[in-house]
Amino acid sequence: FGGILPYIPQYMIIKRKQNAEGFSNYVCLTLLIANIIRIEFWFGKHFEIPLLLQSIVMIICMLIMLELWTRIHSLSMRRHLEGEESVSGSKEILTDEIFDKKFTDFEVDYFWRWTKFTSYLQFLCIITIIFSTMTWLLLNNMVYIESIGLLAVLIEALLGIPQFIRNFRLKSTEGMSVKMVLLWAAGDIYKTVYFILRNAPKQFLLCGILQITIDFAILLQVIVYSRNTRPRGQ
């Protein structure tokens, strides 16, 4: 359950401020895909049950985060567009088509920026079916099994990259929970030591080392961009 702790303060910030812009929802995409693939990896190479349960718990956590992000982001976008209409004095009626972006529209520009939570579930179901079918067909192919194990941990290791890019693009960490990143770092150090002590597959150790590096890179951004963060009340 330690893996979900970093997202509690971020969840509370989004809910309290009713603003989701400080958190990159691509973090959710990264962890959802990584843990779906990790579960598939377990069927081909049984690792410890706590690590399998961690993946299941993390998927549930990310779905909860994603539901909140989608709901708040959709409301913000609707208010923004309605405000622009009011300022411009346009009499054009804003239809639901302007606000609703769905997975089934297959618009590349809106990938993982859909306004309906069901669209994210549809995409994840398709990904799960694809990987489950491949794993079932290639269950005895150790090259495939080892490859998806490596793919899972590499994707998970890069979970901080979307947040790093978001901070770099805006030159600010405003809206991002520093507690979340600190807990990322603490959790990644802890689990990396666990992987070493328990002789976990080498893919897991590689994941831990990469995650620790990215965590500290984001914490460095907090220091560098602190001057760009608006003081509270301004």
mmCIF file of C-alpha atoms in Angstrom:
data_model
loop_
_atom_site.group_PDB
_atom_site.id
_atom_site.type_symbol
_atom_site.label_atom_id
_atom_site.label_comp_id
_atom_site.label_asym_id
_atom_site.label_seq_id
_atom_site.Cartn_x
_atom_site.Cartn_y
_atom_site.Cartn_z
ATOM 1 C CA PHE A 1 0.000 0.000 0.000
ATOM 2 C CA GLY A 2 3.012 2.301 0.311
ATOM 3 C CA GLY A 3 2.970 2.860 -3.430
ATOM 4 C CA ILE A 4 -0.315 4.775 -3.291
ATOM 5 C CA LEU A 5 0.626 7.095 -0.414
ATOM 6 C CA PRO A 6 2.337 9.739 -2.621
ATOM 7 C CA TYR A 7 -0.896 10.361 -4.506
ATOM 8 C CA ILE A 8 -3.026 11.149 -1.458
ATOM 9 C CA PRO A 9 -1.660 14.722 -0.992
ATOM 10 C CA GLN A 10 -1.898 15.357 -4.753
ATOM 11 C CA TYR A 11 -5.481 14.084 -4.778
ATOM 12 C CA MET A 12 -6.357 16.397 -1.887
ATOM 13 C CA ILE A 13 -4.785 19.418 -3.621
ATOM 14 C CA ILE A 14 -6.747 18.810 -6.836
ATOM 15 C CA LYS A 15 -9.981 18.289 -4.906
ATOM 16 C CA ARG A 16 -9.485 21.325 -2.649
ATOM 17 C CA LYS A 17 -8.423 23.760 -5.377
ATOM 18 C CA GLN A 18 -10.738 22.314 -8.040
ATOM 19 C CA ASN A 19 -7.804 22.652 -10.424
ATOM 20 C CA ALA A 20 -6.065 19.701 -12.088
ATOM 21 C CA GLU A 21 -3.504 21.573 -14.157
ATOM 22 C CA GLY A 22 -0.646 21.055 -11.694
ATOM 23 C CA PHE A 23 -0.719 17.279 -12.125
ATOM 24 C CA SER A 24 0.085 15.475 -15.372
ATOM 25 C CA ASN A 25 -2.469 12.750 -16.019
ATOM 26 C CA TYR A 26 0.181 11.002 -18.111
ATOM 27 C CA VAL A 27 1.544 9.824 -14.766
ATOM 28 C CA CYS A 28 -1.672 7.790 -14.498
ATOM 29 C CA LEU A 29 -1.206 6.462 -18.034
ATOM 30 C CA THR A 30 2.358 5.408 -17.263
ATOM 31 C CA LEU A 31 1.476 3.550 -14.072
ATOM 32 C CA LEU A 32 -1.663 1.936 -15.466
ATOM 33 C CA ILE A 33 0.118 0.512 -18.513
ATOM 34 C CA ALA A 34 3.184 -0.528 -16.478
ATOM 35 C CA ASN A 35 1.130 -2.404 -13.890
ATOM 36 C CA ILE A 36 -1.130 -4.073 -16.442
ATOM 37 C CA ILE A 37 1.975 -5.411 -18.190
ATOM 38 C CA ARG A 38 3.556 -6.364 -14.842
ATOM 39 C CA ILE A 39 0.514 -8.520 -14.048
ATOM 40 C CA GLU A 40 0.889 -10.200 -17.453
ATOM 41 C CA PHE A 41 4.570 -10.786 -16.617
ATOM 42 C CA TRP A 42 3.538 -12.588 -13.418
ATOM 43 C CA PHE A 43 1.692 -15.261 -15.398
ATOM 44 C CA GLY A 44 4.887 -16.113 -17.238
ATOM 45 C CA LYS A 45 7.316 -15.709 -14.337
ATOM 46 C CA HIS A 46 5.839 -15.806 -10.842
ATOM 47 C CA PHE A 47 7.439 -13.150 -8.654
ATOM 48 C CA GLU A 48 6.463 -12.432 -5.057
ATOM 49 C CA ILE A 49 2.750 -12.084 -4.308
ATOM 50 C CA PRO A 50 3.168 -8.698 -2.509
ATOM 51 C CA LEU A 51 4.560 -7.225 -5.749
ATOM 52 C CA LEU A 52 1.593 -8.624 -7.685
ATOM 53 C CA LEU A 53 -0.869 -7.202 -5.150
ATOM 54 C CA GLN A 54 0.975 -3.875 -5.328
ATOM 55 C CA SER A 55 0.182 -3.718 -9.052
ATOM 56 C CA ILE A 56 -3.508 -4.370 -8.454
ATOM 57 C CA VAL A 57 -3.716 -1.728 -5.714
ATOM 58 C CA MET A 58 -1.844 0.784 -7.882
ATOM 59 C CA ILE A 59 -4.244 0.273 -10.800
ATOM 60 C CA ILE A 60 -7.197 0.985 -8.504
ATOM 61 C CA CYS A 61 -5.437 4.081 -7.127
ATOM 62 C CA MET A 62 -4.656 5.454 -10.592
ATOM 63 C CA LEU A 63 -8.238 4.952 -11.745
ATOM 64 C CA ILE A 64 -9.436 6.971 -8.745
ATOM 65 C CA MET A 65 -6.898 9.729 -9.515
ATOM 66 C CA LEU A 66 -7.821 9.697 -13.184
ATOM 67 C CA GLU A 67 -11.545 9.971 -12.459
ATOM 68 C CA LEU A 68 -10.973 13.062 -10.302
ATOM 69 C CA TRP A 69 -8.559 14.619 -12.825
ATOM 70 C CA THR A 70 -11.000 14.066 -15.700
ATOM 71 C CA ARG A 71 -13.960 15.500 -13.811
ATOM 72 C CA ILE A 72 -12.111 18.609 -12.613
ATOM 73 C CA HIS A 73 -10.339 19.189 -15.926
ATOM 74 C CA SER A 74 -13.605 18.923 -17.886
ATOM 75 C CA LEU A 75 -15.309 21.449 -15.609
ATOM 76 C CA SER A 76 -12.349 23.834 -15.910
ATOM 77 C CA MET A 77 -12.349 23.567 -19.682
ATOM 78 C CA ARG A 78 -16.085 24.229 -19.846
ATOM 79 C CA ARG A 79 -15.768 27.331 -17.633
ATOM 80 C CA HIS A 80 -12.828 28.579 -19.704
ATOM 81 C CA LEU A 81 -14.662 28.232 -23.016
ATOM 82 C CA GLU A 82 -17.843 29.769 -21.619
ATOM 83 C CA GLY A 83 -15.777 32.673 -20.275
ATOM 84 C CA GLU A 84 -14.193 33.243 -23.685
ATOM 85 C CA GLU A 85 -17.655 33.247 -25.259
ATOM 86 C CA SER A 86 -18.847 35.826 -22.722
ATOM 87 C CA VAL A 87 -15.841 38.118 -23.281
ATOM 88 C CA SER A 88 -16.047 37.922 -27.058
ATOM 89 C CA GLY A 89 -19.796 38.536 -27.013
ATOM 90 C CA SER A 90 -20.292 35.647 -29.392
ATOM 91 C CA LYS A 91 -23.867 34.461 -29.699
ATOM 92 C CA GLU A 92 -22.780 31.073 -30.937
ATOM 93 C CA ILE A 93 -24.243 28.331 -28.774
ATOM 94 C CA LEU A 94 -21.599 26.082 -27.242
ATOM 95 C CA THR A 95 -22.740 22.531 -27.922
ATOM 96 C CA ASP A 96 -21.677 19.363 -26.097
ATOM 97 C CA GLU A 97 -19.553 18.449 -29.132
ATOM 98 C CA ILE A 98 -17.141 21.248 -28.216
ATOM 99 C CA PHE A 99 -16.754 19.971 -24.674
ATOM 100 C CA ASP A 100 -16.975 16.202 -25.162
ATOM 101 C CA LYS A 101 -13.870 14.446 -26.405
ATOM 102 C CA LYS A 102 -14.166 10.665 -26.443
ATOM 103 C CA PHE A 103 -11.810 7.785 -27.163
ATOM 104 C CA THR A 104 -14.156 6.551 -29.886
ATOM 105 C CA ASP A 105 -13.624 9.817 -31.792
ATOM 106 C CA PHE A 106 -10.074 8.554 -32.481
ATOM 107 C CA GLU A 107 -8.653 12.079 -32.508
ATOM 108 C CA VAL A 108 -4.902 11.854 -32.056
ATOM 109 C CA ASP A 109 -4.688 15.430 -30.741
ATOM 110 C CA TYR A 110 -6.911 14.498 -27.799
ATOM 111 C CA PHE A 111 -5.262 11.206 -26.863
ATOM 112 C CA TRP A 112 -5.402 10.820 -23.065
ATOM 113 C CA ARG A 113 -7.077 14.226 -22.842
ATOM 114 C CA TRP A 114 -10.604 12.911 -23.137
ATOM 115 C CA THR A 115 -13.399 14.502 -21.142
ATOM 116 C CA LYS A 116 -15.199 11.263 -20.294
ATOM 117 C CA PHE A 117 -13.805 8.806 -17.753
ATOM 118 C CA THR A 118 -15.422 5.931 -19.664
ATOM 119 C CA SER A 119 -13.101 6.715 -22.588
ATOM 120 C CA TYR A 120 -10.061 5.942 -20.432
ATOM 121 C CA LEU A 121 -11.658 2.663 -19.323
ATOM 122 C CA GLN A 122 -12.341 1.701 -22.942
ATOM 123 C CA PHE A 123 -8.722 2.335 -23.924
ATOM 124 C CA LEU A 124 -7.384 0.356 -20.941
ATOM 125 C CA CYS A 125 -9.699 -2.562 -21.673
ATOM 126 C CA ILE A 126 -8.362 -2.754 -25.227
ATOM 127 C CA ILE A 127 -4.749 -2.656 -24.011
ATOM 128 C CA THR A 128 -5.496 -5.382 -21.451
ATOM 129 C CA ILE A 129 -7.142 -7.610 -24.052
ATOM 130 C CA ILE A 130 -4.218 -7.185 -26.465
ATOM 131 C CA PHE A 131 -1.560 -8.049 -23.880
ATOM 132 C CA SER A 132 -3.613 -10.864 -22.363
ATOM 133 C CA THR A 133 -4.054 -12.472 -25.787
ATOM 134 C CA MET A 134 -0.347 -12.163 -26.597
ATOM 135 C CA THR A 135 0.639 -13.560 -23.189
ATOM 136 C CA TRP A 136 -1.737 -16.505 -23.566
ATOM 137 C CA LEU A 137 -0.316 -17.318 -27.002
ATOM 138 C CA LEU A 138 3.336 -16.849 -25.993
ATOM 139 C CA LEU A 139 3.224 -18.018 -22.396
ATOM 140 C CA ASN A 140 6.030 -20.546 -22.949
ATOM 141 C CA ASN A 141 8.199 -18.145 -24.914
ATOM 142 C CA MET A 142 10.699 -16.883 -22.348
ATOM 143 C CA VAL A 143 12.025 -14.193 -24.691
ATOM 144 C CA TYR A 144 8.542 -12.653 -24.796
ATOM 145 C CA ILE A 145 8.019 -13.062 -21.034
ATOM 146 C CA GLU A 146 11.364 -11.480 -20.138
ATOM 147 C CA SER A 147 10.713 -8.695 -22.663
ATOM 148 C CA ILE A 148 7.354 -7.681 -21.192
ATOM 149 C CA GLY A 149 8.912 -7.824 -17.725
ATOM 150 C CA LEU A 150 11.568 -5.381 -18.853
ATOM 151 C CA LEU A 151 8.968 -3.244 -20.664
ATOM 152 C CA ALA A 152 6.797 -3.039 -17.537
ATOM 153 C CA VAL A 153 9.556 -1.828 -15.259
ATOM 154 C CA LEU A 154 10.978 0.574 -17.847
ATOM 155 C CA ILE A 155 7.579 2.211 -18.298
ATOM 156 C CA GLU A 156 7.107 2.417 -14.528
ATOM 157 C CA ALA A 157 10.619 3.811 -14.118
ATOM 158 C CA LEU A 158 9.684 6.701 -16.403
ATOM 159 C CA LEU A 159 6.506 7.609 -14.498
ATOM 160 C CA GLY A 160 8.007 10.913 -13.344
ATOM 161 C CA ILE A 161 8.957 12.012 -16.860
ATOM 162 C CA PRO A 162 5.496 13.472 -17.738
ATOM 163 C CA GLN A 163 5.556 15.535 -14.545
ATOM 164 C CA PHE A 164 9.158 16.589 -15.213
ATOM 165 C CA ILE A 165 8.241 17.706 -18.751
ATOM 166 C CA ARG A 166 5.143 19.550 -17.510
ATOM 167 C CA ASN A 167 7.252 21.442 -14.935
ATOM 168 C CA PHE A 168 9.964 22.198 -17.497
ATOM 169 C CA ARG A 169 7.444 23.477 -20.060
ATOM 170 C CA LEU A 170 5.764 25.837 -17.578
ATOM 171 C CA LYS A 171 8.999 26.650 -15.707
ATOM 172 C CA SER A 172 6.968 26.158 -12.532
ATOM 173 C CA THR A 173 5.948 23.436 -10.086
ATOM 174 C CA GLU A 174 2.835 25.269 -8.901
ATOM 175 C CA GLY A 175 -0.089 22.902 -8.354
ATOM 176 C CA MET A 176 2.214 19.895 -7.986
ATOM 177 C CA SER A 177 2.391 18.318 -4.552
ATOM 178 C CA VAL A 178 5.992 18.381 -3.322
ATOM 179 C CA LYS A 179 4.940 15.841 -0.686
ATOM 180 C CA MET A 180 3.994 13.509 -3.535
ATOM 181 C CA VAL A 181 7.498 13.700 -5.027
ATOM 182 C CA LEU A 182 9.166 13.306 -1.635
ATOM 183 C CA LEU A 183 7.073 10.213 -1.002
ATOM 184 C CA TRP A 184 7.957 8.988 -4.500
ATOM 185 C CA ALA A 185 11.629 9.250 -3.611
ATOM 186 C CA ALA A 186 11.243 7.642 -0.184
ATOM 187 C CA GLY A 187 9.146 4.810 -1.594
ATOM 188 C CA ASP A 188 11.483 4.192 -4.519
ATOM 189 C CA ILE A 189 14.532 4.032 -2.234
ATOM 190 C CA TYR A 190 12.693 1.646 0.090
ATOM 191 C CA LYS A 191 11.506 -0.707 -2.643
ATOM 192 C CA THR A 192 14.892 -0.691 -4.393
ATOM 193 C CA VAL A 193 16.501 -1.901 -1.169
ATOM 194 C CA TYR A 194 13.696 -4.477 -0.903
ATOM 195 C CA PHE A 195 14.423 -5.699 -4.444
ATOM 196 C CA ILE A 196 18.104 -6.138 -3.571
ATOM 197 C CA LEU A 197 17.436 -7.973 -0.309
ATOM 198 C CA ARG A 198 14.788 -10.256 -1.800
ATOM 199 C CA ASN A 199 16.710 -11.013 -4.997
ATOM 200 C CA ALA A 200 13.821 -9.788 -7.144
ATOM 201 C CA PRO A 201 14.160 -10.085 -10.952
ATOM 202 C CA LYS A 202 16.808 -7.695 -12.255
ATOM 203 C CA GLN A 203 14.137 -5.772 -14.148
ATOM 204 C CA PHE A 204 12.750 -4.514 -10.836
ATOM 205 C CA LEU A 205 16.162 -3.286 -9.650
ATOM 206 C CA LEU A 206 16.667 -1.329 -12.877
ATOM 207 C CA CYS A 207 13.236 0.230 -12.392
ATOM 208 C CA GLY A 208 14.096 1.370 -8.872
ATOM 209 C CA ILE A 209 17.379 3.018 -9.841
ATOM 210 C CA LEU A 210 15.819 4.944 -12.733
ATOM 211 C CA GLN A 211 12.903 6.100 -10.589
ATOM 212 C CA ILE A 212 15.168 7.434 -7.852
ATOM 213 C CA THR A 213 17.138 9.431 -10.452
ATOM 214 C CA ILE A 214 13.986 11.006 -11.908
ATOM 215 C CA ASP A 215 12.536 11.735 -8.453
ATOM 216 C CA PHE A 216 15.591 13.789 -7.500
ATOM 217 C CA ALA A 217 15.508 15.572 -10.876
ATOM 218 C CA ILE A 218 11.942 16.741 -10.116
ATOM 219 C CA LEU A 219 12.936 17.821 -6.601
ATOM 220 C CA LEU A 220 15.715 19.868 -8.201
ATOM 221 C CA GLN A 221 13.048 21.549 -10.352
ATOM 222 C CA VAL A 222 11.183 22.521 -7.170
ATOM 223 C CA ILE A 223 14.287 24.412 -6.019
ATOM 224 C CA VAL A 224 15.113 25.956 -9.410
ATOM 225 C CA TYR A 225 11.540 27.037 -10.233
ATOM 226 C CA SER A 226 10.613 28.190 -6.715
ATOM 227 C CA ARG A 227 11.007 31.830 -7.780
ATOM 228 C CA ASN A 228 8.379 31.274 -10.493
ATOM 229 C CA THR A 229 5.780 29.928 -8.077
ATOM 230 C CA ARG A 230 3.248 32.559 -7.128
ATOM 231 C CA PRO A 231 2.999 33.266 -3.389
ATOM 232 C CA ARG A 232 -0.254 32.174 -1.794
ATOM 233 C CA GLY A 233 -2.975 34.797 -2.149
ATOM 234 C CA GLN A 234 -1.527 36.406 -5.298
#
